């Protein structure tokens, strides 16, 4: 008599079957684009070391550095993590292509404005700068939609992969939604202040939410990467699960702490 499959054995795992050519191409494109964005950020770190200037504020080399590295790492992470999702090949290919293009637009606009010596966000004065700011805002909205679609997919069907990957992917996307919400809140408050004539206040209004946004943004990489590394160890599955639970708990605690600080400083 065949054994009854347990819940653990019923979890789908990644197969070695080759993915469609379009999926492989968009993955290579995403990885290459992500690497270029990271290199762009690191290059501007060198520019900052040579040129100097303030690190904080609406006009600084910090923005092309942090946005280049962050967007590049996030793009690479999303390309990898979504390979564990049960999403149609064509849909995933389309979403990843749009996501990669949007990342380039966001980092490109921010970098352009840094070289021009003007703010990249919330600058609604000259027509060109207004166009750049609005493009970045719309691009941010597109990112929210795309990543939310992937997050919903991770909860509709259990992600595949080694033991613990389903929990790591779902937790990573759940925390990522906090980053998207905090990012949207920063833009919304800044736009309101700008439209009501409080331009300087708009530039400084995002500060309380930046730690929350930054901490929660990369959970979608950190937690699945930990699950993948644990799957390569000889440790028992219960031990690997406990370590993963502890990591998720620590990450959630850090996000809650950043959220409390943001609420008190907002």
Coordinates of C-alpha atoms in Angstrom, one line a residue:
X1 CA 0.0 0.0 0.0
X2 CA 1.5 3.3 -1.0
X3 CA 2.2 5.8 1.8
X4 CA 0.0 8.7 2.2
X5 CA 1.9 11.9 1.2
X6 CA 2.6 14.2 4.0
X7 CA 2.3 18.0 3.8
X8 CA 6.0 18.4 3.5
X9 CA 6.3 15.9 0.7
X10 CA 3.4 17.5 -1.1
X11 CA 5.2 20.8 -1.3
X12 CA 6.3 21.3 -5.0
X13 CA 10.0 21.5 -5.6
X14 CA 11.9 23.1 -8.4
X15 CA 12.6 20.7 -11.2
X16 CA 15.6 20.7 -13.4
X17 CA 13.5 21.0 -16.6
X18 CA 14.6 23.8 -18.7
X19 CA 12.4 26.9 -18.7
X20 CA 11.1 28.5 -21.9
X21 CA 13.5 30.5 -24.0
X22 CA 11.7 33.8 -23.2
X23 CA 11.9 33.1 -19.5
X24 CA 15.6 32.4 -19.7
X25 CA 16.2 35.6 -21.8
X26 CA 14.3 37.8 -19.4
X27 CA 16.2 36.3 -16.4
X28 CA 19.5 37.0 -18.1
X29 CA 18.4 40.5 -18.9
X30 CA 17.2 41.1 -15.4
X31 CA 20.5 39.8 -13.9
X32 CA 22.6 41.8 -16.3
X33 CA 20.5 45.0 -15.7
X34 CA 20.7 44.5 -12.0
X35 CA 24.5 44.2 -12.1
X36 CA 24.8 47.4 -14.2
X37 CA 22.6 49.3 -11.8
X38 CA 24.7 48.2 -8.8
X39 CA 27.8 49.2 -10.7
X40 CA 26.3 52.5 -11.4
X41 CA 25.6 53.1 -7.7
X42 CA 29.2 52.1 -6.8
X43 CA 30.6 54.3 -9.5
X44 CA 28.8 57.3 -8.0
X45 CA 30.2 56.4 -4.6
X46 CA 33.6 57.1 -6.2
X47 CA 32.2 60.3 -7.7
X48 CA 31.1 61.3 -4.2
X49 CA 34.6 60.6 -2.8
X50 CA 36.2 62.8 -5.5
X51 CA 33.6 65.6 -5.8
X52 CA 32.5 65.7 -2.1
X53 CA 29.4 67.6 -1.2
X54 CA 26.6 66.7 1.3
X55 CA 25.6 63.1 1.8
X56 CA 22.1 64.0 2.9
X57 CA 19.5 66.3 1.5
X58 CA 17.5 66.5 -1.7
X59 CA 20.6 67.1 -3.9
X60 CA 23.5 64.8 -3.1
X61 CA 25.4 61.9 -4.6
X62 CA 23.8 59.6 -2.0
X63 CA 20.7 59.2 -4.1
X64 CA 22.3 57.7 -7.3
X65 CA 24.5 55.5 -5.0
X66 CA 21.7 54.2 -2.8
X67 CA 19.1 53.9 -5.5
X68 CA 21.5 52.3 -7.9
X69 CA 22.6 49.6 -5.5
X70 CA 19.2 49.1 -4.0
X71 CA 17.3 48.8 -7.3
X72 CA 20.0 46.6 -8.7
X73 CA 20.0 44.2 -5.8
X74 CA 16.2 44.2 -5.7
X75 CA 15.9 43.4 -9.4
X76 CA 18.3 40.5 -9.1
X77 CA 16.4 39.2 -6.1
X78 CA 13.0 39.5 -7.7
X79 CA 14.2 37.7 -10.8
X80 CA 15.5 34.8 -8.7
X81 CA 12.7 34.6 -6.1
X82 CA 9.9 34.7 -8.7
X83 CA 11.3 31.5 -10.2
X84 CA 9.9 29.7 -7.2
X85 CA 6.4 31.2 -7.8
X86 CA 3.6 29.3 -9.7
X87 CA 3.1 32.0 -12.3
X88 CA 2.6 31.5 -16.0
X89 CA 5.8 31.7 -18.0
X90 CA 4.5 34.4 -20.3
X91 CA 3.0 36.5 -17.5
X92 CA 6.2 36.3 -15.4
X93 CA 8.3 37.2 -18.5
X94 CA 6.2 40.2 -19.2
X95 CA 6.2 41.4 -15.5
X96 CA 9.9 41.0 -15.1
X97 CA 10.6 42.8 -18.4
X98 CA 8.5 45.7 -17.3
X99 CA 10.0 45.6 -13.8
X100 CA 13.6 45.8 -15.2
X101 CA 12.7 48.7 -17.6
X102 CA 11.1 50.5 -14.7
X103 CA 14.1 50.1 -12.5
X104 CA 16.3 51.6 -15.2
X105 CA 13.9 54.5 -15.6
X106 CA 13.9 55.2 -11.8
X107 CA 17.7 55.0 -11.4
X108 CA 18.3 56.9 -14.7
X109 CA 16.0 59.8 -13.6
X110 CA 17.6 60.0 -10.2
X111 CA 21.1 59.9 -11.6
X112 CA 20.3 62.5 -14.3
X113 CA 19.0 65.0 -11.7
X114 CA 22.0 64.4 -9.4
X115 CA 24.4 65.3 -12.3
X116 CA 22.2 68.4 -13.0
X117 CA 22.4 69.4 -9.4
X118 CA 18.6 69.5 -8.8
X119 CA 16.2 67.3 -6.7
X120 CA 15.0 64.2 -8.4
X121 CA 11.7 63.9 -6.4
X122 CA 9.0 66.4 -5.5
X123 CA 10.5 69.2 -7.6
X124 CA 7.5 70.8 -9.3
X125 CA 9.0 74.1 -10.5
X126 CA 10.6 74.1 -14.0
X127 CA 8.6 72.0 -16.5
X128 CA 11.5 69.6 -17.2
X129 CA 12.1 68.9 -13.5
X130 CA 8.3 68.5 -13.0
X131 CA 8.3 65.9 -15.8
X132 CA 11.1 64.0 -14.2
X133 CA 9.5 64.0 -10.8
X134 CA 6.2 62.9 -12.2
X135 CA 7.9 60.1 -14.2
X136 CA 9.6 58.8 -11.1
X137 CA 6.3 59.0 -9.2
X138 CA 4.4 57.0 -11.9
X139 CA 7.3 54.6 -12.1
X140 CA 7.1 54.0 -8.4
X141 CA 3.4 53.3 -8.8
X142 CA 4.2 50.7 -11.5
X143 CA 6.7 49.1 -9.2
X144 CA 4.1 48.8 -6.4
X145 CA 1.6 47.1 -8.8
X146 CA 4.2 44.6 -10.2
X147 CA 5.6 43.6 -6.8
X148 CA 2.1 43.3 -5.4
X149 CA 1.1 40.9 -8.2
X150 CA 4.1 38.8 -7.3
X151 CA 3.3 39.0 -3.6
X152 CA -0.3 37.9 -4.2
X153 CA 0.9 35.0 -6.4
X154 CA 3.1 33.8 -3.6
X155 CA 0.1 33.5 -1.3
X156 CA -2.3 32.1 -3.8
X157 CA -0.1 29.0 -4.5
X158 CA 2.6 27.7 -2.2
X159 CA 6.0 28.5 -3.7
X160 CA 8.3 25.7 -4.7
X161 CA 11.8 25.1 -3.7
X162 CA 13.7 23.4 -0.8
X163 CA 12.3 23.0 2.6
X164 CA 11.5 26.4 4.2
X165 CA 11.6 28.3 0.9
X166 CA 7.8 28.7 0.8
X167 CA 7.8 30.3 4.2
X168 CA 10.8 32.5 3.3
X169 CA 9.4 33.7 0.0
X170 CA 6.0 34.5 1.5
X171 CA 7.5 36.3 4.5
X172 CA 9.8 38.2 2.2
X173 CA 7.0 39.4 0.0
X174 CA 4.8 40.2 3.0
X175 CA 7.5 42.5 4.5
X176 CA 8.2 43.9 1.1
X177 CA 4.6 45.2 1.0
X178 CA 5.5 47.3 4.1
X179 CA 8.3 48.8 2.1
X180 CA 5.9 49.6 -0.8
X181 CA 3.3 51.1 1.6
X182 CA 5.9 53.3 3.3
X183 CA 7.4 54.4 -0.1
X184 CA 3.9 55.4 -1.3
X185 CA 3.3 57.3 1.9
X186 CA 6.5 59.2 1.5
X187 CA 5.6 60.2 -2.1
X188 CA 2.0 61.1 -1.2
X189 CA 2.9 63.3 1.7
X190 CA 5.7 65.0 -0.2
X191 CA 3.4 65.7 -3.1
X192 CA 0.7 67.2 -0.8
X193 CA 3.3 69.5 0.8
X194 CA 4.7 70.5 -2.5
X195 CA 1.2 71.3 -3.9
X196 CA 0.4 73.4 -0.9
X197 CA 3.6 75.5 -1.3
X198 CA 5.7 73.8 1.3
X199 CA 8.6 72.7 -0.9
X200 CA 11.4 72.6 1.7
X201 CA 9.1 70.7 4.1
X202 CA 8.3 68.2 1.4
X203 CA 12.0 67.4 0.9
X204 CA 12.4 66.7 4.7
X205 CA 9.1 65.0 5.2
X206 CA 10.4 61.6 4.0
X207 CA 13.1 61.2 6.6
X208 CA 11.1 59.4 9.3
X209 CA 9.9 56.7 6.9
X210 CA 13.3 56.0 5.2
X211 CA 14.6 53.5 7.8
X212 CA 11.3 51.6 7.6
X213 CA 11.4 51.6 3.9
X214 CA 15.0 50.6 3.7
X215 CA 14.8 47.7 6.2
X216 CA 11.6 46.2 4.8
X217 CA 12.7 46.5 1.1
X218 CA 15.3 43.7 1.1
X219 CA 13.5 41.0 3.1
X220 CA 12.6 39.4 -0.2
X221 CA 16.2 38.7 -0.8
X222 CA 17.6 38.1 2.7
X223 CA 15.0 35.5 3.9
X224 CA 14.9 33.3 0.7
X225 CA 18.7 33.5 0.5
X226 CA 18.9 32.2 4.1
X227 CA 16.5 29.4 3.3
X228 CA 18.6 28.5 0.3
X229 CA 21.8 28.5 2.3
X230 CA 20.2 26.4 5.1
X231 CA 19.0 23.8 2.5
X232 CA 22.7 23.3 1.6
X233 CA 23.7 22.4 5.2
X234 CA 23.6 18.9 6.7
X235 CA 21.4 20.1 9.6
X236 CA 18.0 18.5 10.3
X237 CA 14.9 20.1 8.8
X238 CA 13.5 21.0 12.3
X239 CA 16.7 22.8 13.1
X240 CA 16.7 24.6 9.8
X241 CA 13.1 25.6 10.4
X242 CA 13.8 27.0 13.8
X243 CA 16.7 29.1 12.4
X244 CA 14.4 30.4 9.7
X245 CA 11.7 31.2 12.2
X246 CA 14.2 33.1 14.3
X247 CA 15.4 35.0 11.3
X248 CA 11.9 36.0 10.3
X249 CA 11.0 37.0 13.8
X250 CA 14.2 39.1 14.0
X251 CA 13.4 40.8 10.7
X252 CA 9.8 41.5 11.7
X253 CA 11.0 42.9 15.0
X254 CA 13.4 45.3 13.1
X255 CA 10.5 46.4 10.8
X256 CA 8.2 47.0 13.8
X257 CA 10.9 49.0 15.5
X258 CA 11.5 51.1 12.4
X259 CA 7.7 51.6 12.2
X260 CA 7.4 52.7 15.8
X261 CA 10.2 55.2 15.3
X262 CA 8.6 56.5 12.1
X263 CA 5.3 56.9 13.9
X264 CA 6.9 58.9 16.7
X265 CA 8.9 61.1 14.3
X266 CA 6.4 61.5 11.6

